[in-house]
Short mmCIF file of C-alpha atoms in Angstrom, two decimals:
data_model
loop_
_atom_site.label_atom_id
_atom_site.label_comp_id
_atom_site.label_asym_id
_atom_site.label_seq_id
_atom_site.Cartn_x
_atom_site.Cartn_y
_atom_site.Cartn_z
CA UNK A 603 27.82 -4.73 2.42
CA UNK A 604 25.70 -7.97 3.31
CA UNK A 605 25.14 -10.55 0.71
CA UNK A 606 21.63 -10.45 -0.91
CA UNK A 607 18.84 -12.69 0.72
CA UNK A 608 18.49 -16.03 -0.69
CA UNK A 609 15.68 -18.69 -0.57
CA UNK A 610 16.17 -22.04 0.96
CA UNK A 611 17.42 -23.66 -2.28
CA UNK A 612 20.27 -20.99 -2.48
CA UNK A 613 18.67 -18.92 -5.25
CA UNK A 614 18.53 -15.14 -4.88
CA UNK A 615 15.25 -14.15 -3.29
CA UNK A 616 13.07 -11.43 -4.86
CA UNK A 617 13.95 -7.91 -3.71
CA UNK A 618 11.08 -6.29 -1.57
CA UNK A 619 8.20 -4.66 -3.40
CA UNK A 620 9.02 -1.15 -4.66
CA UNK A 621 6.80 1.35 -3.12
CA UNK A 622 3.85 2.49 -5.60
CA UNK A 623 2.43 5.84 -4.55
CA UNK A 624 -1.20 4.90 -5.11
CA UNK A 625 -3.77 7.44 -4.43
CA UNK A 626 -7.62 7.82 -4.80
CA UNK A 627 -6.79 10.16 -7.66
CA UNK A 628 -4.60 7.64 -9.50
CA UNK A 629 -7.04 4.68 -9.03
CA UNK A 630 -9.88 6.62 -10.40
CA UNK A 631 -7.84 7.33 -13.61
CA UNK A 632 -7.07 3.83 -14.50
CA UNK A 633 -8.03 3.08 -18.20
CA UNK A 634 -7.77 0.02 -20.49
CA UNK A 635 -4.53 0.92 -22.31
CA UNK A 636 -4.52 -2.34 -24.30
CA UNK A 637 -6.91 -5.20 -24.99
CA UNK A 638 -5.86 -8.35 -26.42
CA UNK A 639 -8.79 -9.62 -28.45
CA UNK A 640 -7.06 -12.85 -29.43
CA UNK A 641 -6.05 -14.04 -25.87
CA UNK A 642 -8.45 -16.89 -26.06
CA UNK A 643 -8.96 -19.13 -29.04
CA UNK A 644 -12.72 -19.18 -30.16
CA UNK A 645 -14.99 -22.14 -29.22
CA UNK A 646 -14.74 -24.61 -32.33
CA UNK A 647 -17.90 -25.21 -34.34
CA UNK A 648 -17.96 -28.72 -33.54
CA UNK A 649 -18.20 -28.02 -29.74
CA UNK A 650 -21.62 -29.77 -28.32
CA UNK A 651 -24.73 -27.58 -28.08
CA UNK A 652 -24.68 -27.66 -24.29
CA UNK A 653 -21.05 -26.26 -24.10
CA UNK A 654 -21.44 -23.75 -26.86
CA UNK A 655 -24.66 -22.20 -24.93
CA UNK A 656 -22.22 -21.05 -22.27
CA UNK A 657 -20.81 -18.38 -24.53
CA UNK A 658 -17.14 -17.78 -25.54
CA UNK A 659 -14.25 -19.39 -23.76
CA UNK A 660 -12.68 -17.55 -20.90
CA UNK A 661 -9.22 -17.07 -19.34
CA UNK A 662 -9.59 -18.73 -16.03
CA UNK A 663 -6.63 -17.44 -14.03
CA UNK A 664 -3.45 -15.08 -14.31
CA UNK A 665 -0.18 -14.71 -12.53
CA UNK A 666 2.59 -12.35 -12.32
CA UNK A 667 6.28 -12.94 -11.80
CA UNK A 668 7.83 -11.65 -8.71
CA UNK A 669 9.10 -8.48 -10.36
CA UNK A 670 5.84 -7.74 -12.17
CA UNK A 671 7.79 -7.76 -15.64
CA UNK A 672 5.51 -10.66 -16.91
CA UNK A 673 2.03 -11.94 -16.71
CA UNK A 674 0.92 -15.43 -17.60
CA UNK A 675 -2.73 -16.39 -18.43
CA UNK A 676 -4.48 -19.85 -18.29
CA UNK A 677 -7.47 -20.37 -20.33
CA UNK A 678 -10.49 -22.84 -21.22
CA UNK A 679 -8.57 -23.27 -24.80
CA UNK A 680 -5.93 -25.25 -22.79
CA UNK A 681 -3.14 -22.66 -23.36
CA UNK A 682 -0.83 -20.52 -21.39
CA UNK A 683 -0.06 -17.25 -22.85
CA UNK A 684 2.91 -15.08 -21.53
CA UNK A 685 2.76 -11.33 -21.90
CA UNK A 686 5.45 -8.31 -21.10
CA UNK A 687 3.97 -5.95 -18.65
CA UNK A 688 6.50 -3.39 -19.69
CA UNK A 689 6.20 -3.45 -23.56
CA UNK A 690 2.52 -4.79 -23.59
CA UNK A 691 3.50 -7.52 -26.03
CA UNK A 692 2.34 -11.04 -26.24
CA UNK A 693 5.72 -13.10 -25.89
CA UNK A 694 4.49 -16.69 -26.50
CA UNK A 695 1.73 -19.28 -26.44
CA UNK A 696 2.33 -22.82 -24.98
CA UNK A 697 -0.36 -25.57 -25.29
CA UNK A 698 -1.34 -28.14 -22.71
CA UNK A 699 -3.97 -29.93 -24.60
CA UNK A 700 -3.32 -33.41 -22.88
CA UNK A 701 -3.78 -32.26 -19.28
CA UNK A 702 -5.45 -28.88 -19.61
CA UNK A 703 -4.41 -25.95 -17.30
CA UNK A 704 -5.67 -23.93 -14.47
CA UNK A 705 -4.35 -21.82 -11.56
CA UNK A 706 -0.77 -21.16 -12.94
CA UNK A 707 1.49 -19.76 -10.08
CA UNK A 708 4.80 -18.46 -10.96
CA UNK A 709 7.62 -19.81 -8.68
CA UNK A 710 10.40 -17.51 -7.56
CA UNK A 711 11.87 -18.02 -11.15
CA UNK A 712 10.48 -16.04 -13.99
CA UNK A 713 10.62 -19.02 -16.22
CA UNK A 714 8.78 -21.70 -14.21
CA UNK A 715 5.23 -22.09 -12.91
CA UNK A 716 3.26 -24.75 -11.10
CA UNK A 717 -0.36 -25.39 -12.19
CA UNK A 718 -3.47 -27.56 -11.69
CA UNK A 719 -4.72 -30.02 -14.44
CA UNK A 720 -8.43 -30.08 -15.85
CA UNK A 721 -8.39 -33.39 -17.31
CA UNK A 722 -6.69 -36.87 -17.65
CA UNK A 723 -5.87 -36.72 -13.66
CA UNK A 724 -5.46 -34.25 -10.81
CA UNK A 725 -1.68 -34.02 -10.73
CA UNK A 726 -0.16 -30.77 -10.09
CA UNK A 727 2.61 -29.95 -12.57
CA UNK A 728 5.96 -27.96 -12.64
CA UNK A 729 6.30 -26.42 -16.01
CA UNK A 730 9.24 -24.62 -17.63
CA UNK A 731 8.14 -21.77 -19.92
CA UNK A 732 11.57 -21.55 -21.43
CA UNK A 733 11.65 -24.83 -23.26
CA UNK A 734 7.98 -25.84 -22.52
CA UNK A 735 8.77 -29.02 -20.50
CA UNK A 736 7.47 -30.53 -17.27
CA UNK A 737 10.12 -30.66 -14.69
CA UNK A 738 8.16 -32.45 -12.00
CA UNK A 739 4.73 -34.01 -11.26
CA UNK A 740 3.15 -33.85 -7.79
CA UNK A 741 0.62 -36.67 -7.54
CA UNK A 742 -1.60 -37.30 -4.61
CA UNK A 743 -4.92 -35.50 -5.08
CA UNK A 744 -7.90 -37.73 -6.00
CA UNK A 745 -10.04 -34.69 -7.03
CA UNK A 746 -9.65 -31.69 -9.09
CA UNK A 747 -7.42 -28.93 -7.35
CA UNK A 748 -9.30 -25.64 -6.75
CA UNK A 749 -6.89 -23.71 -4.98
CA UNK A 750 -3.02 -23.43 -5.37
CA UNK A 751 -0.45 -21.06 -3.78
CA UNK A 752 3.17 -20.62 -3.72
CA UNK A 753 5.07 -19.77 -0.57
CA UNK A 754 6.25 -16.11 -0.62
CA UNK A 755 9.61 -17.16 0.89
CA UNK A 756 10.69 -20.41 -0.35
CA UNK A 757 10.01 -23.29 -2.80
CA UNK A 758 7.09 -24.47 -0.77
CA UNK A 759 3.52 -24.41 -2.13
CA UNK A 760 0.34 -25.91 -1.02
CA UNK A 761 -2.99 -27.17 -2.87
CA UNK A 762 -6.64 -27.52 -1.85
CA UNK A 763 -8.82 -29.97 -3.64
CA UNK A 764 -12.49 -31.20 -3.86
CA UNK A 765 -11.16 -34.49 -2.44
CA UNK A 766 -11.18 -32.51 0.92
CA UNK A 767 -7.63 -32.26 1.46
CA UNK A 768 -4.91 -29.74 1.79
CA UNK A 769 -1.37 -30.78 0.64
CA UNK A 770 1.92 -29.22 1.34
CA UNK A 771 4.68 -29.68 -1.24
CA UNK A 772 8.12 -28.67 -2.01
CA UNK A 773 9.42 -28.10 -5.61
CA UNK A 774 12.32 -30.41 -5.03
CA UNK A 775 10.32 -33.40 -4.05
CA UNK A 776 7.47 -35.07 -5.78
CA UNK A 777 5.67 -36.37 -2.73
CA UNK A 778 3.75 -33.99 -0.38
CA UNK A 779 5.47 -33.28 2.92
CA UNK A 780 2.22 -32.62 4.79
CA UNK A 781 -1.49 -33.52 4.46
CA UNK A 782 -4.64 -32.03 6.15
CA UNK A 783 -7.94 -33.72 5.77
CA UNK A 784 -11.03 -31.42 6.07
CA UNK A 785 -14.72 -31.86 6.03
CA UNK A 786 -15.26 -30.08 2.92
CA UNK A 787 -13.53 -28.73 -0.12
CA UNK A 788 -10.88 -26.25 1.00
CA UNK A 789 -9.17 -22.92 -0.24
CA UNK A 790 -5.74 -21.92 0.89
CA UNK A 791 -3.54 -18.76 1.24
CA UNK A 792 -0.24 -17.92 2.86
CA UNK A 793 0.49 -14.76 4.92
CA UNK A 794 3.08 -12.38 3.46
CA UNK A 795 5.68 -13.88 5.97
CA UNK A 796 5.16 -17.41 4.75
CA UNK A 797 5.05 -18.38 8.35
CA UNK A 798 1.23 -18.71 8.69
CA UNK A 799 -1.40 -20.25 6.18
CA UNK A 800 -5.16 -20.15 6.17
CA UNK A 801 -7.48 -22.85 5.06
CA UNK A 802 -11.20 -21.79 4.22
CA UNK A 803 -13.84 -24.62 4.56
CA UNK A 804 -17.01 -24.10 2.78
CA UNK A 805 -20.43 -25.33 4.26
CA UNK A 806 -18.97 -24.75 7.67
CA UNK A 807 -17.96 -21.12 7.21
CA UNK A 808 -14.78 -21.62 9.00
CA UNK A 809 -11.27 -20.05 8.28
CA UNK A 810 -8.49 -21.93 10.06
CA UNK A 811 -5.24 -20.47 10.72
CA UNK A 812 -2.11 -22.72 11.00
CA UNK A 813 1.51 -22.22 12.07
CA UNK A 814 3.63 -23.33 8.97
CA UNK A 815 6.07 -24.87 11.39
CA UNK A 816 3.38 -26.82 13.20
CA UNK A 817 0.76 -27.67 10.60
CA UNK A 818 0.28 -31.10 12.11
CA UNK A 819 -1.03 -29.41 15.22
CA UNK A 820 -4.49 -27.81 15.56
CA UNK A 821 -5.08 -24.54 14.09
CA UNK A 822 -4.17 -21.64 16.40
CA UNK A 823 -7.15 -19.65 15.36
CA UNK A 824 -10.68 -20.62 14.05
CA UNK A 825 -12.66 -17.95 12.52
CA UNK A 826 -16.30 -18.17 11.75
CA UNK A 827 -17.52 -16.05 8.73
CA UNK A 828 -21.00 -15.10 9.53
CA UNK A 829 -22.66 -11.95 8.03
CA UNK A 830 -25.80 -10.88 10.08
CA UNK A 831 -26.68 -8.41 7.08
CA UNK A 832 -27.68 -11.25 4.99
CA UNK A 833 -30.84 -11.84 7.18
CA UNK A 834 -32.03 -8.49 6.12
CA UNK A 835 -32.17 -9.69 2.50
CA UNK A 836 -33.68 -12.99 2.85
CA UNK A 837 -34.45 -15.49 5.65
CA UNK A 838 -33.11 -18.03 6.14
CA UNK A 839 -30.14 -16.07 4.71
CA UNK A 840 -28.38 -17.28 1.57
CA UNK A 841 -25.16 -19.16 2.58
CA UNK A 842 -21.76 -17.54 1.84
CA UNK A 843 -19.72 -19.49 -0.62
CA UNK A 844 -16.01 -18.70 -0.36
CA UNK A 845 -13.83 -19.15 -3.34
CA UNK A 846 -10.54 -17.33 -2.46
CA UNK A 847 -8.44 -16.12 0.63
CA UNK A 848 -5.70 -13.67 0.59
CA UNK A 849 -3.80 -11.88 3.27
CA UNK A 850 -3.21 -8.29 3.01
CA UNK A 851 0.54 -7.46 2.10
CA UNK A 852 0.82 -5.84 5.58
CA UNK A 853 -0.53 -8.97 7.24
CA UNK A 854 -3.33 -7.21 9.11
CA UNK A 855 -6.31 -8.46 7.25
CA UNK A 856 -7.58 -11.44 5.47
CA UNK A 857 -9.84 -10.78 2.27
CA UNK A 858 -12.39 -13.52 1.75
CA UNK A 859 -13.44 -13.65 -1.98
CA UNK A 860 -17.02 -15.06 -2.56
CA UNK A 861 -19.08 -16.07 -5.56
CA UNK A 862 -22.02 -13.89 -4.35
CA UNK A 863 -22.42 -10.17 -4.39
CA UNK A 864 -20.31 -9.36 -1.52
CA UNK A 865 -16.64 -9.87 -0.42
CA UNK A 866 -15.51 -9.65 3.06
CA UNK A 867 -12.46 -8.34 5.12
CA UNK A 868 -11.61 -9.81 8.48
CA UNK A 869 -9.10 -9.00 11.07
CA UNK A 870 -6.35 -11.43 10.79
CA UNK A 871 -5.31 -11.52 14.48
CA UNK A 872 -8.73 -12.22 16.13
CA UNK A 873 -11.12 -12.93 13.48
CA UNK A 874 -13.41 -9.92 13.66
CA UNK A 875 -15.58 -9.37 10.60
CA UNK A 876 -14.70 -5.61 9.72
CA UNK A 877 -15.95 -4.98 6.24
CA UNK A 878 -18.37 -6.12 3.65
CA UNK A 879 -17.56 -5.05 -0.08
CA UNK A 880 -20.53 -4.25 -2.17
CA UNK A 881 -21.26 -3.00 -5.64
CA UNK A 882 -20.23 -5.74 -7.91
CA UNK A 883 -21.97 -8.63 -9.35
CA UNK A 884 -20.77 -11.98 -8.32
CA UNK A 885 -19.36 -14.47 -10.53
CA UNK A 886 -21.47 -17.43 -9.47
CA UNK A 887 -23.21 -17.37 -12.87
CA UNK A 888 -21.32 -17.49 -16.28
CA UNK A 889 -23.65 -15.03 -17.85
CA UNK A 890 -25.52 -11.88 -16.68
CA UNK A 891 -28.84 -13.43 -17.94
CA UNK A 892 -28.29 -16.77 -16.32
CA UNK A 893 -30.66 -17.65 -13.61
CA UNK A 894 -29.36 -17.89 -9.89
CA UNK A 895 -29.46 -21.33 -8.46
CA UNK A 896 -30.98 -22.31 -5.05
CA UNK A 897 -27.79 -23.39 -3.60
CA UNK A 898 -24.66 -21.23 -3.80
CA UNK A 899 -21.81 -22.46 -5.90
CA UNK A 900 -18.22 -21.66 -6.99
CA UNK A 901 -19.38 -20.83 -10.49
CA UNK A 902 -16.52 -18.67 -12.24
CA UNK A 903 -15.35 -17.09 -8.94
CA UNK A 904 -11.93 -17.55 -7.47
CA UNK A 905 -9.60 -15.09 -9.30
CA UNK A 906 -11.59 -11.97 -9.49
CA UNK A 907 -10.63 -10.19 -6.18
CA UNK A 908 -7.28 -9.10 -4.84
CA UNK A 909 -5.15 -6.48 -2.79
CA UNK A 910 -3.01 -3.64 -4.23
CA UNK A 911 0.50 -4.18 -2.97
CA UNK A 912 0.26 -1.37 -0.45
CA UNK A 913 -2.78 -3.00 1.11
CA UNK A 914 -4.81 0.40 0.68
CA UNK A 915 -7.18 -0.61 -2.04
CA UNK A 916 -9.15 -4.00 -2.93
CA UNK A 917 -9.97 -4.48 -6.69
CA UNK A 918 -12.51 -7.04 -7.92
CA UNK A 919 -14.17 -8.09 -11.29
CA UNK A 920 -17.82 -8.34 -11.80
CA UNK A 921 -20.15 -10.34 -14.00
CA UNK A 922 -21.04 -7.27 -15.84
CA UNK A 923 -17.69 -6.63 -16.82
CA UNK A 924 -16.80 -3.70 -14.53
CA UNK A 925 -13.68 -3.25 -12.52
CA UNK A 926 -14.67 -2.33 -8.82
CA UNK A 927 -12.11 -0.64 -6.67
CA UNK A 928 -12.64 -0.06 -2.79
CA UNK A 929 -10.80 2.36 -0.53
CA UNK A 930 -10.03 0.14 2.54
CA UNK A 931 -7.55 2.56 4.39
CA UNK A 932 -9.96 3.31 7.07
CA UNK A 933 -11.49 -0.02 8.42
CA UNK A 934 -12.95 -0.14 11.66
CA UNK A 935 -10.90 -1.33 14.56
CA UNK A 936 -12.25 -4.29 16.81
CA UNK A 937 -10.92 -6.21 19.64
CA UNK A 938 -11.78 -8.64 22.34
CA UNK A 939 -14.33 -11.37 22.20
CA UNK A 940 -15.71 -11.89 18.48
CA UNK A 941 -19.36 -10.94 18.32
CA UNK A 942 -20.94 -12.82 15.30
CA UNK A 943 -23.96 -10.61 15.49
CA UNK A 944 -21.91 -7.33 14.89
CA UNK A 945 -22.70 -5.88 11.52
CA UNK A 946 -19.60 -5.18 9.38
CA UNK A 947 -18.80 -1.89 7.69
CA UNK A 948 -20.62 -1.84 4.35
CA UNK A 949 -18.15 -0.45 1.99
CA UNK A 950 -19.25 0.95 -1.39
CA UNK A 951 -16.70 1.44 -4.36
CA UNK A 952 -14.38 4.32 -4.42
CA UNK A 953 -14.76 3.98 -8.19
CA UNK A 954 -16.35 1.60 -10.93
CA UNK A 955 -14.25 1.28 -14.12
CA UNK A 956 -15.76 0.93 -17.44
CA UNK A 957 -14.21 -0.58 -20.46
CA UNK A 958 -13.64 -4.13 -19.81
CA UNK A 959 -15.19 -6.44 -22.68
CA UNK A 960 -17.27 -9.07 -21.10
CA UNK A 961 -17.23 -10.52 -17.48
CA UNK A 962 -14.19 -9.58 -15.53
CA UNK A 963 -13.41 -13.04 -14.15
CA UNK A 964 -9.74 -12.52 -13.11
CA UNK A 965 -8.43 -9.23 -11.84
CA UNK A 966 -4.90 -8.69 -10.52
CA UNK A 967 -2.78 -5.65 -9.57
CA UNK A 968 0.91 -5.67 -10.79
CA UNK A 969 3.15 -6.01 -7.61
CA UNK A 970 5.64 -3.34 -9.06
CA UNK A 971 3.67 -1.21 -11.49
CA UNK A 972 0.68 1.02 -11.21
CA UNK A 973 -0.99 -1.51 -13.53
CA UNK A 974 -4.13 -3.78 -13.33
CA UNK A 975 -4.51 -6.99 -15.58
CA UNK A 976 -8.14 -8.10 -15.96
CA UNK A 977 -9.34 -11.04 -17.99
CA UNK A 978 -12.43 -13.02 -19.16
CA UNK A 979 -13.20 -13.66 -22.74
CA UNK A 980 -10.38 -11.10 -23.46
CA UNK A 981 -7.28 -9.78 -21.68
CA UNK A 982 -6.81 -5.97 -20.79
CA UNK A 983 -3.85 -4.11 -19.32
CA UNK A 984 -5.17 -1.15 -17.24
CA UNK A 985 -2.79 1.93 -16.80
CA UNK A 986 -3.44 5.46 -15.29
CA UNK A 987 -4.87 7.84 -17.96
CA UNK A 988 -2.19 10.48 -18.51
CA UNK A 989 -4.35 12.68 -20.72
CA UNK A 990 -6.40 13.91 -17.63
CA UNK A 991 -3.13 15.14 -15.94
CA UNK A 992 -2.01 16.77 -19.18
CA UNK A 993 -5.31 18.64 -19.21
CA UNK A 994 -5.06 19.91 -15.70
CA UNK A 995 -1.52 21.07 -16.36
CA UNK A 996 -2.62 22.81 -19.61
CA UNK A 997 -5.41 24.55 -17.59
CA UNK A 998 -3.10 25.58 -14.77
CA UNK A 999 -0.64 27.26 -17.42
CA UNK A 1000 -3.52 29.08 -18.80
CA UNK A 1001 -4.56 30.52 -15.43
CA UNK A 1002 -1.05 31.64 -14.85
CA UNK A 1003 -0.98 33.60 -18.20
#
């Protein structure tokens, strides 16, 4: 029997994802099984009026460990909160009052995370959840980190900042091992093999694909994100503001999360725009009653849209608190020269789930379990509603009698 696979530092690598038999029937039966109402500390009474008018504090990011056993939240109250996905219990709360916390990402150990800072400086921190200590500081960015991703195969990770740079890091060294200078604030993503990464550049509507082993060379593919259907709404069309990138687990597609009322799916090999995902309310605004700004902005967007582990569905949050699910199993196939004037398929939701309290700002599907975790002012665990199945079984038994 061959030895188990290991990462580059010799630790055991996470086993391949367990096959989750997701179906349209199961996805439409997801219900909030548990809601944590104390997942964020309330805004203190002494808070300045300008800040208090923004409403309650939010959870800003969530991350699962490799096995899907635990989920960690980061919030505007400057806390981490760790939860068990299997028992549905809150395990511990850790504070980061000095530096703030955003974009936590589990490493390949279930006891450590890297995260961005929200005050003091723009250092990325390597944090032990076991004893609440910092293990390493990664300094270099001169502006807030707005995108942070861990390599799926080793101890590498990368960050994008408003200082218009992407930095490539290794957990074992405090200095970055690679630097990309961009013309605007970038967002980043690894593909599932860890051999390719993507950099999205707003204002230029470009997505650059790099070979991980040759990141100092030019990108091997430059994709232009242009949606001709926007001209049907207004002219000139409102620009697209990208807030997240994620490759599908099967590596065929790139999901582009945006702060407006649409997300996009691109072909990862040639860059064709395949689908426009509609039916949600974008998170560019903090509240549903807030007016839209003239120029698009990130707002609260960035953590609300993601793939299911089997690449069959995309799930997203919405400003109105709903959870949107799109079936993306039958995307159009395009090849050859990219036609920027070709209209994408406009996909409507398979289902829209009710029940989340307040804006659903963060939405992720568990990598191992049939479970969605969503967050905003509160935290919710979504599981398939078994009562509907039990009713069908009872009806079938009565028919047989």
